[in-house]
mmCIF file of C-alpha atoms in Angstrom:
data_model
loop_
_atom_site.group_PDB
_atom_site.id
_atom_site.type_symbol
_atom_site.label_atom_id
_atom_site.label_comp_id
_atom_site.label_asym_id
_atom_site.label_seq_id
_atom_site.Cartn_x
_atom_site.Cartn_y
_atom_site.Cartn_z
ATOM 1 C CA UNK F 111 -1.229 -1.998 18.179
ATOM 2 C CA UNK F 112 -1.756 -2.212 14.369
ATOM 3 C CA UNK F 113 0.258 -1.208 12.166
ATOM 4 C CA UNK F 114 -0.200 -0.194 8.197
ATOM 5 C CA UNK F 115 1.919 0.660 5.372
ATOM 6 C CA UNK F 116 1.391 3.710 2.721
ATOM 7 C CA UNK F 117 2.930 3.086 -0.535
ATOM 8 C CA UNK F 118 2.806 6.572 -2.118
ATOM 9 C CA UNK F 119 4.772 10.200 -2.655
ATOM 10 C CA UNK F 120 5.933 12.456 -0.599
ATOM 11 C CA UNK F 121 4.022 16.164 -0.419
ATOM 12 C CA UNK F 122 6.550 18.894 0.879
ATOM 13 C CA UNK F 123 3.497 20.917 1.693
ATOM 14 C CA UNK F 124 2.413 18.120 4.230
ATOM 15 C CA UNK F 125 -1.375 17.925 3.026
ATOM 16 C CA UNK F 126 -1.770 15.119 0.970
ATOM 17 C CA UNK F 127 0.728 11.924 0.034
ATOM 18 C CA UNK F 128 2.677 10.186 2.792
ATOM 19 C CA UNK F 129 2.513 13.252 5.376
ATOM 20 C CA UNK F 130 -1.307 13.320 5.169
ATOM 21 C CA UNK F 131 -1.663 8.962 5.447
ATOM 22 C CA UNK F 132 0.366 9.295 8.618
ATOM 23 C CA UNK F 133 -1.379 11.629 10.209
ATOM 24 C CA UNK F 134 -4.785 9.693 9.155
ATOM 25 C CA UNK F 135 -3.367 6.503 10.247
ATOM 26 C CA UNK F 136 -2.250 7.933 13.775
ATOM 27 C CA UNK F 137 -5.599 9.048 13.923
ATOM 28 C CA UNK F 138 -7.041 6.121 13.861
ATOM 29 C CA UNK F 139 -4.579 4.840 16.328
ATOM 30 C CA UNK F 140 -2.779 2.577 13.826
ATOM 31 C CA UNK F 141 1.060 2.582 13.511
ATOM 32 C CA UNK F 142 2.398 3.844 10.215
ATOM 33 C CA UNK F 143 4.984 2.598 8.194
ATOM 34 C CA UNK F 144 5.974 3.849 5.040
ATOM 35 C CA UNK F 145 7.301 3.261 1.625
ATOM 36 C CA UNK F 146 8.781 6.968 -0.472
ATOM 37 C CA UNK F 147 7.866 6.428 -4.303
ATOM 38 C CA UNK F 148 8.450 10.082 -5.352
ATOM 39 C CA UNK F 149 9.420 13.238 -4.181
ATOM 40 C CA UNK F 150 7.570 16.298 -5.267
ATOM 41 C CA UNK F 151 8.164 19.997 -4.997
ATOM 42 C CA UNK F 152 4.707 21.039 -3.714
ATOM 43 C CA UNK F 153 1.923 23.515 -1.892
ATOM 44 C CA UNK F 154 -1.307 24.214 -2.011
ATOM 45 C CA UNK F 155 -1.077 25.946 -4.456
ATOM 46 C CA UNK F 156 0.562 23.179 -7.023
ATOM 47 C CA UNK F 157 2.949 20.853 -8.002
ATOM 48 C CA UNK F 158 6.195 22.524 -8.655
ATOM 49 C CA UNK F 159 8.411 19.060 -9.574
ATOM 50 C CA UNK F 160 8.220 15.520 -9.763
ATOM 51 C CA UNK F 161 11.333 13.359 -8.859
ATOM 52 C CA UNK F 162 10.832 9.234 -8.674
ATOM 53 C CA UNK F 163 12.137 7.344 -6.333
ATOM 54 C CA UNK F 164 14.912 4.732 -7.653
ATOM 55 C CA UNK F 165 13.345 1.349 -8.248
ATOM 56 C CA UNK F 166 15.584 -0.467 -6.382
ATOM 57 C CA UNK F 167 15.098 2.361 -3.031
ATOM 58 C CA UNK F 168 11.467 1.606 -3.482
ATOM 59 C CA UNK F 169 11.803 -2.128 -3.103
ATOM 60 C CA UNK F 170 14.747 -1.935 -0.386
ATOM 61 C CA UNK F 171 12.334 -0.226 1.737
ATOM 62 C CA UNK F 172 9.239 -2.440 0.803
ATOM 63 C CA UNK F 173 11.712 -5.313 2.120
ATOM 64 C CA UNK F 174 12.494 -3.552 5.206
ATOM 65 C CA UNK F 175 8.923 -2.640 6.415
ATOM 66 C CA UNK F 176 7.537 -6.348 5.532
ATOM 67 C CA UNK F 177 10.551 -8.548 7.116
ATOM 68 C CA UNK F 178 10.547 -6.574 10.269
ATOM 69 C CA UNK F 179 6.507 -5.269 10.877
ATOM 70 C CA UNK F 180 3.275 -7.327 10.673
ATOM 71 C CA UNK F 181 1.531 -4.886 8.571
ATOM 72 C CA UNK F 182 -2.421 -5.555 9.048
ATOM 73 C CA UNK F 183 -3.577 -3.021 5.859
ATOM 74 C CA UNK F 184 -1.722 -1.008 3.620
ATOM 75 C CA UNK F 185 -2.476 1.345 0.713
ATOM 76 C CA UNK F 186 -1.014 2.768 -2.381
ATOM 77 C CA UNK F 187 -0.840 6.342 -3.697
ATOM 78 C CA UNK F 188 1.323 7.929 -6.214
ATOM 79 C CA UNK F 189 3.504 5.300 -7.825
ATOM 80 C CA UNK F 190 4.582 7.661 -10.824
ATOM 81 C CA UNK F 191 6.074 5.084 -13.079
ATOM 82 C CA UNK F 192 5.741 1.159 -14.690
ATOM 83 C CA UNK F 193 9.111 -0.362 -13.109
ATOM 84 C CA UNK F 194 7.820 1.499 -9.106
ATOM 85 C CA UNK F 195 4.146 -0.070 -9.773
ATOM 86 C CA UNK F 196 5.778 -3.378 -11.051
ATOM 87 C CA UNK F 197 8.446 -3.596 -8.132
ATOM 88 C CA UNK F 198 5.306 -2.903 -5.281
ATOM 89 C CA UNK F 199 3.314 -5.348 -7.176
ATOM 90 C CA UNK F 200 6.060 -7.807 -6.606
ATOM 91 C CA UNK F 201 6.772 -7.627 -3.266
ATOM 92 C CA UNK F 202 2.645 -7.185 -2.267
ATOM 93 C CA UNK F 203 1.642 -10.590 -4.150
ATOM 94 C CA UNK F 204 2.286 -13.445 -1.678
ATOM 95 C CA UNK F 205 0.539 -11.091 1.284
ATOM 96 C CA UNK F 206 -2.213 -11.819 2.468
ATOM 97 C CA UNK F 207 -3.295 -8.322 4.610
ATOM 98 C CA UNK F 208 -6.261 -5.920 2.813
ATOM 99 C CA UNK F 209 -4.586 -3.688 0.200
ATOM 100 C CA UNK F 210 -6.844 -0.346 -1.028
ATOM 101 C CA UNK F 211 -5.287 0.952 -4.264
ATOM 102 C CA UNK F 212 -5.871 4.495 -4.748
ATOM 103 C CA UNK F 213 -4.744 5.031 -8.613
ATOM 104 C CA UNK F 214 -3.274 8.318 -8.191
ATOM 105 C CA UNK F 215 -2.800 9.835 -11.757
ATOM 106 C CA UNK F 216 -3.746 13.248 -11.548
ATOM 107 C CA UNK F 217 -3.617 16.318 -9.099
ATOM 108 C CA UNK F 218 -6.277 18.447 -8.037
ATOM 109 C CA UNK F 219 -4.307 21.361 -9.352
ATOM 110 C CA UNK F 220 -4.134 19.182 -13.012
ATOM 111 C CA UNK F 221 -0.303 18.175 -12.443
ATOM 112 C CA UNK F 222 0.181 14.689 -13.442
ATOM 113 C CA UNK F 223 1.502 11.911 -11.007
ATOM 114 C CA UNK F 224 1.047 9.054 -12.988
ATOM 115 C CA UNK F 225 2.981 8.660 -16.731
ATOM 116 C CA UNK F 226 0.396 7.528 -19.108
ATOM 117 C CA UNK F 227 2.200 4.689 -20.248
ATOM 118 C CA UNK F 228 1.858 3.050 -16.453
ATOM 119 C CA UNK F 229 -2.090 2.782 -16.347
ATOM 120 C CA UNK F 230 -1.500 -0.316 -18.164
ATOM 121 C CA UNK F 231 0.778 -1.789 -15.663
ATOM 122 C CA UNK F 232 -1.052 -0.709 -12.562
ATOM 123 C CA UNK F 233 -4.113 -2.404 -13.663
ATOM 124 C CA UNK F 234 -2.214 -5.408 -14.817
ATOM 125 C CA UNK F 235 -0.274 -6.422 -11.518
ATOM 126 C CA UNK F 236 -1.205 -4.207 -8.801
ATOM 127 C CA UNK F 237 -5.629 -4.347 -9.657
ATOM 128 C CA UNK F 238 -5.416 -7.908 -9.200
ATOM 129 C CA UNK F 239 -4.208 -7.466 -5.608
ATOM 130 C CA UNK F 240 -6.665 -5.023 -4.251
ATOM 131 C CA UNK F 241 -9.384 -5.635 -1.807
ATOM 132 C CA UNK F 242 -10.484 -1.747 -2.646
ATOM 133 C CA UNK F 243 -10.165 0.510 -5.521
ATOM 134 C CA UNK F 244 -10.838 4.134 -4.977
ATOM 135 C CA UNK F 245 -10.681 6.619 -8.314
ATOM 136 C CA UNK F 246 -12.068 9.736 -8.556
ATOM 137 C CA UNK F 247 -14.326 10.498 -11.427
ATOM 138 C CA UNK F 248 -11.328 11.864 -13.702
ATOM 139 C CA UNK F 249 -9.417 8.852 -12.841
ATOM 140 C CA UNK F 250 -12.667 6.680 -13.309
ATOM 141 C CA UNK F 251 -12.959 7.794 -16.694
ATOM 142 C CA UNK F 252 -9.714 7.216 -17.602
ATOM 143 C CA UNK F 253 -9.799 3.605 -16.622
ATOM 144 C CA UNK F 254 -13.536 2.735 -17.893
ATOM 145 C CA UNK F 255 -12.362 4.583 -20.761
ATOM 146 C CA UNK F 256 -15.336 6.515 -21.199
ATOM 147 C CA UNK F 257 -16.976 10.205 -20.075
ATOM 148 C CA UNK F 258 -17.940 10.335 -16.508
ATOM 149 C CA UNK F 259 -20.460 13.394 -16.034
ATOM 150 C CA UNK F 260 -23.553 11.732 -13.993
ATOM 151 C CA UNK F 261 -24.501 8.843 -11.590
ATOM 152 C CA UNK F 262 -25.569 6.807 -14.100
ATOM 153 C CA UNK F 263 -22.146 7.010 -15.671
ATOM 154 C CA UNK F 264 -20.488 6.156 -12.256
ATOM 155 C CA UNK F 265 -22.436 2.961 -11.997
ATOM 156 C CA UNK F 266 -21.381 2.065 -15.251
ATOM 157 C CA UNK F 267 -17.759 2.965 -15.027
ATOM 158 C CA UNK F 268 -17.860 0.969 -11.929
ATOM 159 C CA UNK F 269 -18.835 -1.624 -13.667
ATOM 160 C CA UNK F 270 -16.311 -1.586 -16.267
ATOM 161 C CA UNK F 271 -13.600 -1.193 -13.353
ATOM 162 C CA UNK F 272 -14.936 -4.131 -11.395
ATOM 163 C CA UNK F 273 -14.244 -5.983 -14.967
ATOM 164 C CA UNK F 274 -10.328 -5.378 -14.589
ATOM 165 C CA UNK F 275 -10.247 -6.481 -10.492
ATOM 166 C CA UNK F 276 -13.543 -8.734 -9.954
ATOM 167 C CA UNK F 277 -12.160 -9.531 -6.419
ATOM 168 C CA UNK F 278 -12.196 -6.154 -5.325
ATOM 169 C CA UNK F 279 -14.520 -3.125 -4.033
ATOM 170 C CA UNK F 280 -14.872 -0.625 -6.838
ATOM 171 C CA UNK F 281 -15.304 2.765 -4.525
ATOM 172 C CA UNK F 282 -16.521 5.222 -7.289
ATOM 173 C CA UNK F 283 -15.785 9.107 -5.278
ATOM 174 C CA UNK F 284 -18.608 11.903 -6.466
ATOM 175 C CA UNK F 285 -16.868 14.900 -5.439
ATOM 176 C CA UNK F 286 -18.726 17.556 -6.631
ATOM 177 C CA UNK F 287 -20.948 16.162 -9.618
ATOM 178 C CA UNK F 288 -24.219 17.112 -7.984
ATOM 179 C CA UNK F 289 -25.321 19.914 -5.083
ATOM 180 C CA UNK F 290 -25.476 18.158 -2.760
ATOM 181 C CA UNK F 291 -21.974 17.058 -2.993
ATOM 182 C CA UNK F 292 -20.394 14.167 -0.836
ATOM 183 C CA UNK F 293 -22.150 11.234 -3.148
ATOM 184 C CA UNK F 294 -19.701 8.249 -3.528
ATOM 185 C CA UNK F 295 -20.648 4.800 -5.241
ATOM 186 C CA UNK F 296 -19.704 1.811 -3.237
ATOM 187 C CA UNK F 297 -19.685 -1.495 -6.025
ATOM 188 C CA UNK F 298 -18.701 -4.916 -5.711
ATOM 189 C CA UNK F 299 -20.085 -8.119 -7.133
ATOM 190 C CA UNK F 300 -22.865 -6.582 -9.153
ATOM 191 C CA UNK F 301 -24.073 -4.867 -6.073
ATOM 192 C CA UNK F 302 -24.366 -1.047 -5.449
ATOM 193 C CA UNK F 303 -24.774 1.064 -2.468
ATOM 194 C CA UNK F 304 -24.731 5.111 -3.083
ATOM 195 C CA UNK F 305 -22.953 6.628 0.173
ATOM 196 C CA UNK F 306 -23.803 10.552 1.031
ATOM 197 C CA UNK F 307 -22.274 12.697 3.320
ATOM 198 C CA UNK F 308 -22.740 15.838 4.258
ATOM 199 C CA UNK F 309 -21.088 18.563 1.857
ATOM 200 C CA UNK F 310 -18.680 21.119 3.381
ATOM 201 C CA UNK F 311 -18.242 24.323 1.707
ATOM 202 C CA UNK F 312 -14.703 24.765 2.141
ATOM 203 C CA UNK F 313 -11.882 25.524 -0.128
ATOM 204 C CA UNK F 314 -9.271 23.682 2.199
ATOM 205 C CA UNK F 315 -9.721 20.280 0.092
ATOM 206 C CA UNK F 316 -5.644 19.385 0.119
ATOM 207 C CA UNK F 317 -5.343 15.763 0.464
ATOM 208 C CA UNK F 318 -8.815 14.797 0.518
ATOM 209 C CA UNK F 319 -8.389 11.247 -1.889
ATOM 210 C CA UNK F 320 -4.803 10.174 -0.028
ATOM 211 C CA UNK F 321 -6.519 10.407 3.696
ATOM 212 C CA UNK F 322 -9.888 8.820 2.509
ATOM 213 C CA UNK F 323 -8.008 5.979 0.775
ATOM 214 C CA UNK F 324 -5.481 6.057 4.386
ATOM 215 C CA UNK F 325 -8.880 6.439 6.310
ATOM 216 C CA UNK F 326 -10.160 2.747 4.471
ATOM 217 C CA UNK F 327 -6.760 1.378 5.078
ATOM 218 C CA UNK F 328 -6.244 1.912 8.384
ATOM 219 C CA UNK F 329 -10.034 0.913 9.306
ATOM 220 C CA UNK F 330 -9.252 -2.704 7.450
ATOM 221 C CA UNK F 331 -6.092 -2.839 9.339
ATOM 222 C CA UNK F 332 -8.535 -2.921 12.795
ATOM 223 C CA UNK F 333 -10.195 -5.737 11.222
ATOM 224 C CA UNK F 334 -13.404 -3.667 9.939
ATOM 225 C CA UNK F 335 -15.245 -5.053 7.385
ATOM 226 C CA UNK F 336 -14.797 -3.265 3.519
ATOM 227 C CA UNK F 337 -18.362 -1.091 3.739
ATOM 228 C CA UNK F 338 -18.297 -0.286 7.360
ATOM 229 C CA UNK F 339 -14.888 0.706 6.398
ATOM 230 C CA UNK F 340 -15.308 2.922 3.593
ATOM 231 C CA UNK F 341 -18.814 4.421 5.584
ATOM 232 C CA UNK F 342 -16.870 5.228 8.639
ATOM 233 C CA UNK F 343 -14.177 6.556 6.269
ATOM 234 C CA UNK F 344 -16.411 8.690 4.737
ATOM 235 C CA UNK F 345 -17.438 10.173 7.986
ATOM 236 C CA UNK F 346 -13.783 10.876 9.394
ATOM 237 C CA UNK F 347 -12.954 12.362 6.134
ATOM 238 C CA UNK F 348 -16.291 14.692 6.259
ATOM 239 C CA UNK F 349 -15.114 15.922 9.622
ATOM 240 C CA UNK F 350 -11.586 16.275 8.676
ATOM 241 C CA UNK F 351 -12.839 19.070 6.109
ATOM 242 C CA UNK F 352 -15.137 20.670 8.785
ATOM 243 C CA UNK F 353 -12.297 21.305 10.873
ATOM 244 C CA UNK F 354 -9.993 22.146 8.396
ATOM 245 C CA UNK F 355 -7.064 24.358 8.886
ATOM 246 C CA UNK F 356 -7.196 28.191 7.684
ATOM 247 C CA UNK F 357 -4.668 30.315 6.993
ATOM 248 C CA UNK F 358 -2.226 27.747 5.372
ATOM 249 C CA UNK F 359 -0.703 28.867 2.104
ATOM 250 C CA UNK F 360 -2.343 31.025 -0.554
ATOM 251 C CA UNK F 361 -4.310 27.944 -2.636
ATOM 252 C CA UNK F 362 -6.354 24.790 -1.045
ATOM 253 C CA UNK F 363 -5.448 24.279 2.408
ATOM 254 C CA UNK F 364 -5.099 21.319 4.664
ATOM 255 C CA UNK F 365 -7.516 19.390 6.172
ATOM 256 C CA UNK F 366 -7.232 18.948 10.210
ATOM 257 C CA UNK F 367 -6.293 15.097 10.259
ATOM 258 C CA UNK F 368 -6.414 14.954 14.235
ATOM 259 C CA UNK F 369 -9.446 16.678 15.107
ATOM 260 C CA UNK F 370 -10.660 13.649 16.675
ATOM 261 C CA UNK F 371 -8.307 10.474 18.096
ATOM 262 C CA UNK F 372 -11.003 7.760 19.861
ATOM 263 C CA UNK F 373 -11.427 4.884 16.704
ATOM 264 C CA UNK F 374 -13.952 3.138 19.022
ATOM 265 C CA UNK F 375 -16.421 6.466 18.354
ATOM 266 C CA UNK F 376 -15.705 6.315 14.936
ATOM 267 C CA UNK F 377 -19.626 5.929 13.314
#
């Protein structure tokens, strides 16, 4: 049995944060342990409050986890704050197990997660240690430092990423900048590969960046290669939305995490 570690915030509506890269991990049939950064006050239909996590919490429980379990992959989320990115940074630079860093800076419902003044610090001690780095296009922009609207900006946004953390896989997510949807941009080490998946019209998108980043994680933590990884990934996350729940709350619902549990039939 594997086990992996999520370093990210806890979502009292259960669809996206900790609660949703537990359920992914268990899906995969990976143990999961985890590490609480923040606390938030949150539904589908938004995020209501933000409370951090002590510093000192956060690195008590990083202790615990990594002097007890042999953690095979782990990921961060929401780390909210410098001294929380500097404190995981600390404790994840002498391991040697896969580490994808989702940087986590803004919700879907436009609530921010990360303070500005931590960008900085995330890409200063925690890039480094990343074997995959997943923003979004809004979180790609931020970091390139330039307007993301097309694929030719993603490729060179990537590129400007990949400049910050040249030892790690630059995973550039589409959402919804064309109709067809579901296009991501896969870069590392001047090479490109565009990844499409189907597109699911559904509204019930909660969570969809913390279980594909949990998704790569946990795949890495079975010993999967980084683009058979993030392709497989891709796949679980597409039928994740297909199956979504309905019904739950009055904004963007849930996706079904557990709609499928055999790893070895993972394409």
């Amino acid at each position: 049995m594997k086990a992996a570690l999520t370093i990210a915030g806890s979502d009292s509506g259960g669809g996206a944060g900790i609660q949703a890269d537990l359920k992914t991990f268990e899906a995969h049939e990976v143990f999961g342990t985890s590490v609480l950064t923040a606390v938030t006050a949150q539904n589908t239909v938004g995020v209501q409050k933000v409370m951090a996590v002590p510093e000192d919490m956060v690195a008590a429980q990083l202790a615990s986890i990594l002097s007890d379990f042999h953690v095979s992959g782990a990921k961060t989320g929401m780390l909210f704050d410098a001294p929380i990115i500097e404190v995981v940074a600390s404790a994840l630079r002498e391991r040697t197990f896969p580490l994808v860093v989702d940087p986590v800076m803004v919700a879907t419902s436009g609530d921010r997660l990360l303070q500005v003044s931590a960008i900085q610090a995330m890409v200063e001690t925690l890039f480094p240690l990343a074997t995959v780095i997943t923003p979004n296009l809004h979180e790609a922009a931020l970091l390139a430092d330039m307007k993301v609207a097309n694929k030719t900006d993603m490729q060179r946004a990537a590129e400007k990423i990949a400049d910050l953390a040249p030892q790690a896989w630059i995973l550039v997510k589409g959402g919804h900048l064309d109709e067809e949807g579901g296009t991501d941009l896969l870069y590392h080490a001047g090479e490109s590969e565009w990844l499409r998946t189907e597109f699911v019209p559904t509204h019930n998108t909660h969570g969809t960046g913390c279980t594909l980043s949990a998704a790569i994680a946990a795949r890495l933590a079975l010993g999967v290669r980084v683009p058979t990884a993030v392709a497989g990934a891709k796949n679980y996350l597409t039928g994740a939305l297909k199956n979504a729940w309905h019904g739950l709350g009055h904004g963007r619902g849930s996706l079904r995490h557990h709609y499928y549990h055999n790893p070895k039939l993972y394409s």
